[in-house]
PDB file of C-alpha atoms in Angstrom:
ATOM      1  CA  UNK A   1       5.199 122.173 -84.746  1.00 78.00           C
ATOM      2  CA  UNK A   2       1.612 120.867 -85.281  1.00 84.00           C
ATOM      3  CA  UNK A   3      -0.474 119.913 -82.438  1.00 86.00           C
ATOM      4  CA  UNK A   4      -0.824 116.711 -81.547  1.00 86.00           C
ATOM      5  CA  UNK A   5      -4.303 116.849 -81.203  1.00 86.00           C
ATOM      6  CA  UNK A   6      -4.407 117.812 -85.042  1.00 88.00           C
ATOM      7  CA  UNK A   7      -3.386 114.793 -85.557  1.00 91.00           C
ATOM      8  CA  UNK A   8      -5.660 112.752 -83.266  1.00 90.00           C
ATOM      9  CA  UNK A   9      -8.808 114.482 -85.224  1.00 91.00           C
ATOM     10  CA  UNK A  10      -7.593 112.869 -88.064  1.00 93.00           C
ATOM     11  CA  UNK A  11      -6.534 109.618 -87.190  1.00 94.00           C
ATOM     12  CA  UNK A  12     -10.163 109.907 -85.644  1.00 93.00           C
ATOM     13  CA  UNK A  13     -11.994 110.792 -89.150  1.00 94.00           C
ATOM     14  CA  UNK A  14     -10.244 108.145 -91.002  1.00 95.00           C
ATOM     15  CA  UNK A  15     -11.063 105.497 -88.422  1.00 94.00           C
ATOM     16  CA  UNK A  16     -14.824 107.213 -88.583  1.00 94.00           C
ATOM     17  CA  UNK A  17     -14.761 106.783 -92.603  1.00 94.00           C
ATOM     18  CA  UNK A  18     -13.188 103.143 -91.873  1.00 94.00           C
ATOM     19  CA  UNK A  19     -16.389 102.406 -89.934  1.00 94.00           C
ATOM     20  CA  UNK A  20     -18.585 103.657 -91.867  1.00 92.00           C
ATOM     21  CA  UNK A  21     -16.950 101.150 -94.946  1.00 92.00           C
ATOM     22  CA  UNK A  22     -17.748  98.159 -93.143  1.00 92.00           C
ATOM     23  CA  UNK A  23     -21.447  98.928 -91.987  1.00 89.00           C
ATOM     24  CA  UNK A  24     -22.454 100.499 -95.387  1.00 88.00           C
ATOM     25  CA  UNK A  25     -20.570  98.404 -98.451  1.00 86.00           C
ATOM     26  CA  UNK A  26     -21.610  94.732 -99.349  1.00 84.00           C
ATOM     27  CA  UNK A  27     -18.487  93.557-101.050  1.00 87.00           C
ATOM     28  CA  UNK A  28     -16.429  91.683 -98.876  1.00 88.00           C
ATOM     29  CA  UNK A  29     -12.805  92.746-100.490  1.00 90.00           C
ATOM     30  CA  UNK A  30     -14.201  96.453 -99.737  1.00 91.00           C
ATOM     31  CA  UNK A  31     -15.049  95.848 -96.239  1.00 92.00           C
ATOM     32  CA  UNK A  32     -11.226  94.764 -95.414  1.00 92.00           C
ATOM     33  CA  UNK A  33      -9.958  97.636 -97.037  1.00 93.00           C
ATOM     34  CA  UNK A  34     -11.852  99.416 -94.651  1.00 95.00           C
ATOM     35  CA  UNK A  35     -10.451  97.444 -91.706  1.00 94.00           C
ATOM     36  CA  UNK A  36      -7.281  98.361 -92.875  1.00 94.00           C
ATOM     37  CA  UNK A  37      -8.075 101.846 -93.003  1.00 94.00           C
ATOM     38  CA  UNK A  38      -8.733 101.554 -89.731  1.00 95.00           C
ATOM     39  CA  UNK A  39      -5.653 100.023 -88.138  1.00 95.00           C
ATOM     40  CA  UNK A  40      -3.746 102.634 -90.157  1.00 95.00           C
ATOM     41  CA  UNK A  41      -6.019 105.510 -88.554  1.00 95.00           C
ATOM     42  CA  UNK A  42      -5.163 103.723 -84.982  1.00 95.00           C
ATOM     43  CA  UNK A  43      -1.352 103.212 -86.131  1.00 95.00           C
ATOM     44  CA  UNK A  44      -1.374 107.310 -86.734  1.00 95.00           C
ATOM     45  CA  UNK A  45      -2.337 108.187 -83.332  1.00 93.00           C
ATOM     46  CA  UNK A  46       0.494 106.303 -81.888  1.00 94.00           C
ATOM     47  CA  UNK A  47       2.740 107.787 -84.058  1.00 93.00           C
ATOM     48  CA  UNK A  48       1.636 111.143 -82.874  1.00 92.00           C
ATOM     49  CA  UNK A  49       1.655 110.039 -79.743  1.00 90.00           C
ATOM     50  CA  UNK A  50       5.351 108.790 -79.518  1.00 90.00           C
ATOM     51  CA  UNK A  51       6.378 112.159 -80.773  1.00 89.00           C
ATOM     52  CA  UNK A  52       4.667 114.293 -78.192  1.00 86.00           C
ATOM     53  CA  UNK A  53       6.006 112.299 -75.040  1.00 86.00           C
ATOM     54  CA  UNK A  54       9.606 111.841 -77.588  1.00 86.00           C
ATOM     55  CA  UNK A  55       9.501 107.866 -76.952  1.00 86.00           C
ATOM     56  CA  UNK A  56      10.216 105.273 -79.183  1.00 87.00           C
ATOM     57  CA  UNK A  57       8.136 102.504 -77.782  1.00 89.00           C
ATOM     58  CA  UNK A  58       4.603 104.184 -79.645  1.00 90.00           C
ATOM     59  CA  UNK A  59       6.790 103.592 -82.881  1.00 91.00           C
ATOM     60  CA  UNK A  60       7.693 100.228 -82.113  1.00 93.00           C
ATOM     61  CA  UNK A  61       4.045  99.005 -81.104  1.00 94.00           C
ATOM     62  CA  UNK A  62       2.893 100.504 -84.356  1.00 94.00           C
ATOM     63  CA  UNK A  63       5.681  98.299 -86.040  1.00 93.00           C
ATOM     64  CA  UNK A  64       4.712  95.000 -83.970  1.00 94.00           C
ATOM     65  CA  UNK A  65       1.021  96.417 -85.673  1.00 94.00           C
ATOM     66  CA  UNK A  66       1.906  96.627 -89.811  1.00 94.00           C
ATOM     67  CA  UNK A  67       3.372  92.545 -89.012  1.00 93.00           C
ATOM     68  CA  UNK A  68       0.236  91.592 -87.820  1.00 93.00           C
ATOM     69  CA  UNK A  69      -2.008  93.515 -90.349  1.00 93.00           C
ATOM     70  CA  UNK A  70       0.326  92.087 -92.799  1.00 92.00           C
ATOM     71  CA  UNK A  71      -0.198  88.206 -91.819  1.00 93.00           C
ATOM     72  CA  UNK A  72      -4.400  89.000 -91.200  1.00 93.00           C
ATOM     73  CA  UNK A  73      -4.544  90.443 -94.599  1.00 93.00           C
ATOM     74  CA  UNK A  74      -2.802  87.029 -95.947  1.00 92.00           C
ATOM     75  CA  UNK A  75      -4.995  84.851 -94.195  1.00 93.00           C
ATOM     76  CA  UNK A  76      -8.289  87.199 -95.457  1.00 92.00           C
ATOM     77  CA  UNK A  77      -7.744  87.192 -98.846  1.00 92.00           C
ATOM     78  CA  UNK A  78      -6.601  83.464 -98.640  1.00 91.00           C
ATOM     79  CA  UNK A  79     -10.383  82.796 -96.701  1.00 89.00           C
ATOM     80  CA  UNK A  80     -12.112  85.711 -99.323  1.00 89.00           C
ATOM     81  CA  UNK A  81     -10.658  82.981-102.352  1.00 89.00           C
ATOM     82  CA  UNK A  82     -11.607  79.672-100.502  1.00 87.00           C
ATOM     83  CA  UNK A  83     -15.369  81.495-100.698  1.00 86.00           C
ATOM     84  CA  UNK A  84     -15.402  82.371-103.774  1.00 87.00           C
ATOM     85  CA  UNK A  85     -14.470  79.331-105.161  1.00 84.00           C
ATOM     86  CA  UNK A  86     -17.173  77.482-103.301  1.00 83.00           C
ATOM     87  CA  UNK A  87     -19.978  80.416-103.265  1.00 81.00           C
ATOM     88  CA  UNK A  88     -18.829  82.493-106.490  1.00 81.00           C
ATOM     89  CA  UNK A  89     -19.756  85.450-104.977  1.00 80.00           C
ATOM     90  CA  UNK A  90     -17.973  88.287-102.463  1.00 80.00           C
ATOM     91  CA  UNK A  91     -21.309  89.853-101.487  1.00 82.00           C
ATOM     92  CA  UNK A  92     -21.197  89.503 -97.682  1.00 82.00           C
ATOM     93  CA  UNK A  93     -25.305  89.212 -98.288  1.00 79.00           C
ATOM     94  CA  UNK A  94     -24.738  86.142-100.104  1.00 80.00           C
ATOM     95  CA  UNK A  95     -22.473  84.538 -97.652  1.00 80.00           C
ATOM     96  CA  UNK A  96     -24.767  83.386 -94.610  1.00 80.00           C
ATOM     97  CA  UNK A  97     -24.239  79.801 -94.163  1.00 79.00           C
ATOM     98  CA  UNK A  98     -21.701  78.316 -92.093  1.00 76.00           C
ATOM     99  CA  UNK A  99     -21.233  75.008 -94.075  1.00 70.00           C
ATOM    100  CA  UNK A 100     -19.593  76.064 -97.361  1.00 57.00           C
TER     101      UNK A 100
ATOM    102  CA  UNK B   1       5.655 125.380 -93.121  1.00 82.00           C
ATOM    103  CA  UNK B   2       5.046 122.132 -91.339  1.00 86.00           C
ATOM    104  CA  UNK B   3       1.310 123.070 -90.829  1.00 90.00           C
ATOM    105  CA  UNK B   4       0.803 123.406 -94.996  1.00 93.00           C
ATOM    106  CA  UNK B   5       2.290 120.041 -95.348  1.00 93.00           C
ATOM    107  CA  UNK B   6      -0.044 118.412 -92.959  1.00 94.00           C
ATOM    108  CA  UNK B   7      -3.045 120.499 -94.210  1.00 94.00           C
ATOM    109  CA  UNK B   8      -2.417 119.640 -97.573  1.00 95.00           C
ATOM    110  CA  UNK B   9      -1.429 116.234 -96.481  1.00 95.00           C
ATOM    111  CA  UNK B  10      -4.497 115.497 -94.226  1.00 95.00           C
ATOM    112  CA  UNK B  11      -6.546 116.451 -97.204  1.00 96.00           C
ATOM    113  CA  UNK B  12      -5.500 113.833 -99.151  1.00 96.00           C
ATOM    114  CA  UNK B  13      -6.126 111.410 -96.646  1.00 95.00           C
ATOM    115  CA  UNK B  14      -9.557 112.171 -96.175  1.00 95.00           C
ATOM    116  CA  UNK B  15      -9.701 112.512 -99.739  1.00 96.00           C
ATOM    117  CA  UNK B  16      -8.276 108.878-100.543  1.00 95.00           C
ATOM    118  CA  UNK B  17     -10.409 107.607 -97.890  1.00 95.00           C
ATOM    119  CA  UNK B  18     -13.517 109.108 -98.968  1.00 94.00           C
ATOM    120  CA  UNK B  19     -13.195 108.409-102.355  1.00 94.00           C
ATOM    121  CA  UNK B  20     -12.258 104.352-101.631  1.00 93.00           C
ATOM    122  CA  UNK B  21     -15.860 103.993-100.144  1.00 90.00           C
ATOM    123  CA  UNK B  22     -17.722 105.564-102.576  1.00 89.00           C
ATOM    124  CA  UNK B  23     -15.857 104.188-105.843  1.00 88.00           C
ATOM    125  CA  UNK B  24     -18.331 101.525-107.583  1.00 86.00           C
ATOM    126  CA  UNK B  25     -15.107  99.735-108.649  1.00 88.00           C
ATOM    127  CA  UNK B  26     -13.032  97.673-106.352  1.00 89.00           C
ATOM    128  CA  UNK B  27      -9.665  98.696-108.530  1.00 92.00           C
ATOM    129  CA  UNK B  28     -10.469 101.860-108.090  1.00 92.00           C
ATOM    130  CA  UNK B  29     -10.652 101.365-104.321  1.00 93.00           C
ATOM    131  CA  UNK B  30      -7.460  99.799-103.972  1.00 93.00           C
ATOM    132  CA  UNK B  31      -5.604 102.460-105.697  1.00 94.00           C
ATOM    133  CA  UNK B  32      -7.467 104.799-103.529  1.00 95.00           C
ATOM    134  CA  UNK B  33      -6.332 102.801-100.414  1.00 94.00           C
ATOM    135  CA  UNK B  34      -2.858 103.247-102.137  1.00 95.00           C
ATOM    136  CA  UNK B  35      -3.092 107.167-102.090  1.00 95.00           C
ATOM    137  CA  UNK B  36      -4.038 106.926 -98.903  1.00 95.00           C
ATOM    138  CA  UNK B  37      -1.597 105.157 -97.008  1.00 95.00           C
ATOM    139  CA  UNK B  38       1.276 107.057 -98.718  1.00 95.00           C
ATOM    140  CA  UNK B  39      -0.475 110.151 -97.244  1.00 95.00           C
ATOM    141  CA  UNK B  40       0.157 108.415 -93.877  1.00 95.00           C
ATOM    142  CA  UNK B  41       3.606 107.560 -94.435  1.00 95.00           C
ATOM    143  CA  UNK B  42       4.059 110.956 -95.333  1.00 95.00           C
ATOM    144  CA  UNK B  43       2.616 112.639 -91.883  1.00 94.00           C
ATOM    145  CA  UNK B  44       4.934 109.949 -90.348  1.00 93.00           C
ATOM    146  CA  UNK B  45       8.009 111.328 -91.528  1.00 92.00           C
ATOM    147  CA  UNK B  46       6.318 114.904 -90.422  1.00 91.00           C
ATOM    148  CA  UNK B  47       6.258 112.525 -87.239  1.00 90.00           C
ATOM    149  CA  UNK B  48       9.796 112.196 -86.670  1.00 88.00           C
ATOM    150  CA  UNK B  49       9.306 108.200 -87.920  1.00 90.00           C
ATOM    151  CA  UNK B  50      11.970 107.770 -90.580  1.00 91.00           C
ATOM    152  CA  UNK B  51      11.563 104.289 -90.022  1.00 92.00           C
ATOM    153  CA  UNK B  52       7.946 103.672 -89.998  1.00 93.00           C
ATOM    154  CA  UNK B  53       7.798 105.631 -93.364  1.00 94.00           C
ATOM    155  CA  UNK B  54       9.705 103.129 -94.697  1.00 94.00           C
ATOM    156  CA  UNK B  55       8.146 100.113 -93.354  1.00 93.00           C
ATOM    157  CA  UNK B  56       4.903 102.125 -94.536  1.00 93.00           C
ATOM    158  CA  UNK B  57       5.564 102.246 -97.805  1.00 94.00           C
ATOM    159  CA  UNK B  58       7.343  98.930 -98.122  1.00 94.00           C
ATOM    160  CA  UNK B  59       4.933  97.025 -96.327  1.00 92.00           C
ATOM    161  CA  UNK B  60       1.591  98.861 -96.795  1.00 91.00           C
ATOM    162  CA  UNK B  61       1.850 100.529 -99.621  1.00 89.00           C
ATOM    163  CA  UNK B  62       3.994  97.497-101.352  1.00 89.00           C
ATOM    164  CA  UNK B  63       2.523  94.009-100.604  1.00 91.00           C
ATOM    165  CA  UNK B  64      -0.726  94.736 -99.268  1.00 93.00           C
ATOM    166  CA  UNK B  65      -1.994  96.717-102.367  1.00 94.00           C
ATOM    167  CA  UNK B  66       0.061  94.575-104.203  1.00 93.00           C
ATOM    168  CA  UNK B  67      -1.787  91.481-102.921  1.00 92.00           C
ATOM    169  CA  UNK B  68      -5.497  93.053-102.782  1.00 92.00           C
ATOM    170  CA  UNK B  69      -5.045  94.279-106.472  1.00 93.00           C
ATOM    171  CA  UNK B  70      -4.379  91.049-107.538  1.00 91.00           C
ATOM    172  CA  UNK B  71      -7.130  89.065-105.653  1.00 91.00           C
ATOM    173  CA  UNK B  72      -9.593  91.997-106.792  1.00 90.00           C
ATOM    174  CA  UNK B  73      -8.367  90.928-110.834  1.00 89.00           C
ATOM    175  CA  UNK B  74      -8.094  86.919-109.790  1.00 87.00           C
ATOM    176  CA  UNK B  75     -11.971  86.897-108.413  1.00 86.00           C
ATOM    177  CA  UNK B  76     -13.101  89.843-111.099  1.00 80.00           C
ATOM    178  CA  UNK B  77     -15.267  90.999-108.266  1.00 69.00           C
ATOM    179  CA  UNK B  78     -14.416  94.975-109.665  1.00 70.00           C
ATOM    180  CA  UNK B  79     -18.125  95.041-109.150  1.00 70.00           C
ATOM    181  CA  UNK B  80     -19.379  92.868-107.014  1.00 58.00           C
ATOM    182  CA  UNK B  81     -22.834  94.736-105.922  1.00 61.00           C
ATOM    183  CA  UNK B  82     -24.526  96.072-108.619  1.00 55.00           C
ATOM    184  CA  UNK B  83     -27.669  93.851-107.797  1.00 56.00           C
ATOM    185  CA  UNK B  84     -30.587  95.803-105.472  1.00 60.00           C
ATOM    186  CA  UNK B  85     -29.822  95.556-101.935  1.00 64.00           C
ATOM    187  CA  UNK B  86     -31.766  93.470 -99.778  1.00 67.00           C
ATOM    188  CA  UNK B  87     -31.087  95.986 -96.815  1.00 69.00           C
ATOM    189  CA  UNK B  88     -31.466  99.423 -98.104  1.00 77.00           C
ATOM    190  CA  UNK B  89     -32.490 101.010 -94.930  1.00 81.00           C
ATOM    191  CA  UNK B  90     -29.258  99.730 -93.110  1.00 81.00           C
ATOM    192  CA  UNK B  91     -27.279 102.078 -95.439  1.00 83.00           C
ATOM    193  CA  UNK B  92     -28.301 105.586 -93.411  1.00 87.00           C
ATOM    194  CA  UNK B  93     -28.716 104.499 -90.380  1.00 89.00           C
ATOM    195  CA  UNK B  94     -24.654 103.348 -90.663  1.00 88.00           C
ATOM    196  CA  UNK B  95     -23.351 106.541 -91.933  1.00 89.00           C
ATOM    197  CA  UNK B  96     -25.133 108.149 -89.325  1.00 92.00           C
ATOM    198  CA  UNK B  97     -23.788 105.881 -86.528  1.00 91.00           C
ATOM    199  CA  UNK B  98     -20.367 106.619 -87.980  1.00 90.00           C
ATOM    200  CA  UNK B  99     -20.975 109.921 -87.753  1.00 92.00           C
ATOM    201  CA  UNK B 100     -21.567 109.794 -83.905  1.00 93.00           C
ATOM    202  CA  UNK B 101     -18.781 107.449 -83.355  1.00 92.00           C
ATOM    203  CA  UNK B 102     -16.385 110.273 -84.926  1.00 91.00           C
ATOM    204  CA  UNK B 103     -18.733 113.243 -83.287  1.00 92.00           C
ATOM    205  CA  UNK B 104     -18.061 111.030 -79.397  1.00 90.00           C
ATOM    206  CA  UNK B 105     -14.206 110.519 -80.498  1.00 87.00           C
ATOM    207  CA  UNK B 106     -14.137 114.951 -80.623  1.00 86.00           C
ATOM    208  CA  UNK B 107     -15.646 114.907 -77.683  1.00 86.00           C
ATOM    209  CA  UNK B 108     -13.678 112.675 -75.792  1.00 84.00           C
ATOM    210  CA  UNK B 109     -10.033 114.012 -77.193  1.00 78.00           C
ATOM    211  CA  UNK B 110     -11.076 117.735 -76.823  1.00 76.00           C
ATOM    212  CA  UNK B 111     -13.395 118.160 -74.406  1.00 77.00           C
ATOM    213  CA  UNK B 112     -12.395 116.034 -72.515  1.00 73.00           C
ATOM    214  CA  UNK B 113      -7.877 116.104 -72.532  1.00 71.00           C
ATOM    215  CA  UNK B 114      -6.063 119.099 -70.881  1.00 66.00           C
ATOM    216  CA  UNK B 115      -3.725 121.360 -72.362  1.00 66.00           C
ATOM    217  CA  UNK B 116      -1.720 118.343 -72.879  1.00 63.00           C
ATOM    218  CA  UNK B 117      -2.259 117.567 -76.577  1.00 68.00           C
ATOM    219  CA  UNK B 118      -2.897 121.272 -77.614  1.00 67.00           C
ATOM    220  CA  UNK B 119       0.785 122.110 -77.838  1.00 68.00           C
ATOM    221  CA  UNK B 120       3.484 120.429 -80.666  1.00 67.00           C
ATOM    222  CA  UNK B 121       6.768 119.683 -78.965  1.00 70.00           C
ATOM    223  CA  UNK B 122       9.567 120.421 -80.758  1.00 68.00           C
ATOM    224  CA  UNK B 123      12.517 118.208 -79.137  1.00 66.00           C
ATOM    225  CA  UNK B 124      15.333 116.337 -80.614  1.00 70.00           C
ATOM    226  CA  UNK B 125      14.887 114.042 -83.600  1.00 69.00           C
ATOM    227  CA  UNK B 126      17.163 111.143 -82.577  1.00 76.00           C
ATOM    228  CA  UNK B 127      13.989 109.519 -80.480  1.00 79.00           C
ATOM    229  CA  UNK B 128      12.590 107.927 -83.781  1.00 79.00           C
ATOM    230  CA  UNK B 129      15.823 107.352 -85.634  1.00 86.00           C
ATOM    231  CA  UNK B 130      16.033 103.759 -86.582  1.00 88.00           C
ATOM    232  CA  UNK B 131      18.963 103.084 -84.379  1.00 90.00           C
ATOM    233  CA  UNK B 132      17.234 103.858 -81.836  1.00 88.00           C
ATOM    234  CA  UNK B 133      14.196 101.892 -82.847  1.00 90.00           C
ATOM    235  CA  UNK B 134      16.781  99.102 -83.851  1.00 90.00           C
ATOM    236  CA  UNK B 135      18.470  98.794 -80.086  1.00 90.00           C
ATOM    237  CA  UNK B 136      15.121  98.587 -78.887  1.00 90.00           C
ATOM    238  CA  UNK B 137      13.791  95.836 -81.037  1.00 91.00           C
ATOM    239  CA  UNK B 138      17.081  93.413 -80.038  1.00 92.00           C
ATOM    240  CA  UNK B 139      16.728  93.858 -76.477  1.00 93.00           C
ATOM    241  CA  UNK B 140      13.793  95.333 -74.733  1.00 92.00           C
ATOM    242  CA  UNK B 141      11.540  93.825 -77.447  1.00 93.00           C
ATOM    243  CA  UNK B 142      13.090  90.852 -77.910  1.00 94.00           C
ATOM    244  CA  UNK B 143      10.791  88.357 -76.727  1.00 95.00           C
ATOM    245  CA  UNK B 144       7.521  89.862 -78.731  1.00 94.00           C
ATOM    246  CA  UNK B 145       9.910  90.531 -82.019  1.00 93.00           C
ATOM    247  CA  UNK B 146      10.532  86.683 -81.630  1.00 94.00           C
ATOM    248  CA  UNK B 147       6.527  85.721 -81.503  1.00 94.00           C
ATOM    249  CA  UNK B 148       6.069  88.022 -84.397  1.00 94.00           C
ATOM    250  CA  UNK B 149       8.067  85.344 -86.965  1.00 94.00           C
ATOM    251  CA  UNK B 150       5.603  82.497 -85.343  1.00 95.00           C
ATOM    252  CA  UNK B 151       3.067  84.769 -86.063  1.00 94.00           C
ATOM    253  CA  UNK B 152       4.128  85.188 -89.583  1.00 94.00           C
ATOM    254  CA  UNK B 153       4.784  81.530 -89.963  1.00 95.00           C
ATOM    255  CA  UNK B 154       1.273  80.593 -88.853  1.00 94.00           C
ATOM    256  CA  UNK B 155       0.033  82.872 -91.268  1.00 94.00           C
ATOM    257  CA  UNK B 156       1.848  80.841 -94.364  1.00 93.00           C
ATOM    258  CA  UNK B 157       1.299  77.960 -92.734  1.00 94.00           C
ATOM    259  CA  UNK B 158      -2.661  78.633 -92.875  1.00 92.00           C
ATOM    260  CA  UNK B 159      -2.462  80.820 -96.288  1.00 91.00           C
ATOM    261  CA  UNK B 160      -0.831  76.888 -97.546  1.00 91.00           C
ATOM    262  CA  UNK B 161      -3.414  74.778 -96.162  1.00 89.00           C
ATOM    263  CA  UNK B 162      -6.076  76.864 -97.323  1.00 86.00           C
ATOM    264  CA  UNK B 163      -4.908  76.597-100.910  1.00 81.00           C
ATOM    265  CA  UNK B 164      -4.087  72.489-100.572  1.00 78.00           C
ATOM    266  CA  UNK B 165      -6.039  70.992-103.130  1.00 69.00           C
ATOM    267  CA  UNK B 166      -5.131  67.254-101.550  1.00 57.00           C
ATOM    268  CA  UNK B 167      -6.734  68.349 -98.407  1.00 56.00           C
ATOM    269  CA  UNK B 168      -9.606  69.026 -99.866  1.00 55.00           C
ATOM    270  CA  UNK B 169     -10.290  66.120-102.032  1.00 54.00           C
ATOM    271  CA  UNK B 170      -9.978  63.682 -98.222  1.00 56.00           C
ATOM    272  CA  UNK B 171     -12.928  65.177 -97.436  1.00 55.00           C
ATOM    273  CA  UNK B 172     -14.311  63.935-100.709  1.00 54.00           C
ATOM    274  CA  UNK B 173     -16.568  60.873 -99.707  1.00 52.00           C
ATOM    275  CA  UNK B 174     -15.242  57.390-100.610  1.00 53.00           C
ATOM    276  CA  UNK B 175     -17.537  56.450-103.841  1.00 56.00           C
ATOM    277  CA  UNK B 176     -17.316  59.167-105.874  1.00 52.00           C
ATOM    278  CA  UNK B 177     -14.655  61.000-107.583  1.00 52.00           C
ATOM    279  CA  UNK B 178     -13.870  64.154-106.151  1.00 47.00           C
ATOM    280  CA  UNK B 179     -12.807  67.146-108.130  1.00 50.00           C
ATOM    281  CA  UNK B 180     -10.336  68.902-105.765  1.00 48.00           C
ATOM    282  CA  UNK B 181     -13.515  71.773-105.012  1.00 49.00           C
ATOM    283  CA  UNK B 182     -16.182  70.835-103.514  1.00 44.00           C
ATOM    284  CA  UNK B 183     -18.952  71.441-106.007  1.00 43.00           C
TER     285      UNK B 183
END
């Protein structure tokens, strides 16, 4: 069997690249496919943590999770649209008013 | 055996990821994203998670690709920063604060954690079998599997209003002719 903690390390490097997504790039559609990245990273170490104490309940937060990600990610790119219809333009930079 | 798999596995995680941040092309990113979350719903089933390999690939790699591929094409923002940036110096000084987020995260989960994680358990695969995951969903999760369909319903309910060009044109003053966007 693997380690768990093999698995830990690298739910902990993708959640590290995920970070680094959404401090370095400017395009907004970018940045939320880093957030994403990240919630999968997090979703990985429960995983691997519902198989080393053999418990189901890891598994089911990490489905309760992917529902959620799945209605945030509707909303997101419904809100990433709504902007760019009104500021032409996905360049976080560019967006920095609060009245559209 | 099970180590090559996640090796080779792992690798193309990092790989996937990697490559999604640095692609100039926002197509490109989302197929990377794709590569990468089938990676993870691999090293689920490694997991013992029949069922979250599944959902993984059903939900994650399915609709959400799905859905950021074609908002990508809709807004044609493939490249969306080619223009100088107006905060070059920010760029370093993030990779390197990444770097000692994931350096602290090593820390804390090996220096830190007793013989605990070190070890792979083998046990019995029923835990994760989606019966089991099943029973638990209908009775000890009830309640929260319940607030997750108003959760979902919330979201299409905002995803709708969003998108309602009649909303829009109320806020239109009275006087002049509104256009259903705003400029």
């Amino acid at each position: 069997m693997v380690p768990t903690s093999y698995y830990v390390l690298l739910s902990a490097v993708l959640f590290s690249l995920g970070v680094i997504g959404v401090l370095t790039r400017r395009n907004a559609l970018i940045v939320f496919m880093s957030v994403e990245m990240m919630l999968n990273s997090a979703n990985l170490a429960l995983v691997a943590f519902a198989q080393r104490w053999q418990s189901a309940n890891g598994q089911i937060l990490v489905f309760f999770v992917i529902t959620v990600a799945a209605a945030e990610v509707a909303v997101g790119l419904a809100l990433l649209v709504t902007i760019f219809y009104s500021k032409n333009t996905t360049d976080i930079d560019e967006i920095n008013s609060l009245k559209g | 055996m099970e180590y090559i798999v996640f090796i080779i596995t792992a690798i193309v995680a990092i790989i996937g990821a990697a490559a999604m941040l640095m692609s100039r092309n926002a197509v490109h990113s989302a197929l990377f994203m794709l590569l990468n979350f089938s990676s993870i719903a691999v090293l689920y089933l490694l997991l013992r998670a029949p069922f979250l390999f599944a959902v993984q690939l059903i939900v994650y790699a399915g609709a959400i690709i799905v859905l950021f591929l074609f908002v990508v094409m809709l807004l044609g923002a493939e490249r969306a920063e080619d223009e100088a940036d107006k905060l070059a110096w920010q760029r370093p000084v993030a990779l390197v604060m990444g770097l000692v987020l994931l350096a602290e995260a090593v820390y804390v989960f090996f220096l830190r954690t007793g013989a605990a994680m070190a070890t792979g358990v083998a046990g019995d695969e029923a835990f994760g079998a989606p019966l089991k995951i099943g029973e638990a969903l209908f009775t000890t999760y009830l309640l929260p599997f319940e607030i997750t369909s108003v959760i979902l319903l919330a979201a299409l309910i905002g995803v709708v209003v969003l998108h309602q060009p009649a909303l829009k044109n109320k806020l239109v003053l009275p006087g002049e002719r509104g256009t259903g966007n705003g400029d």
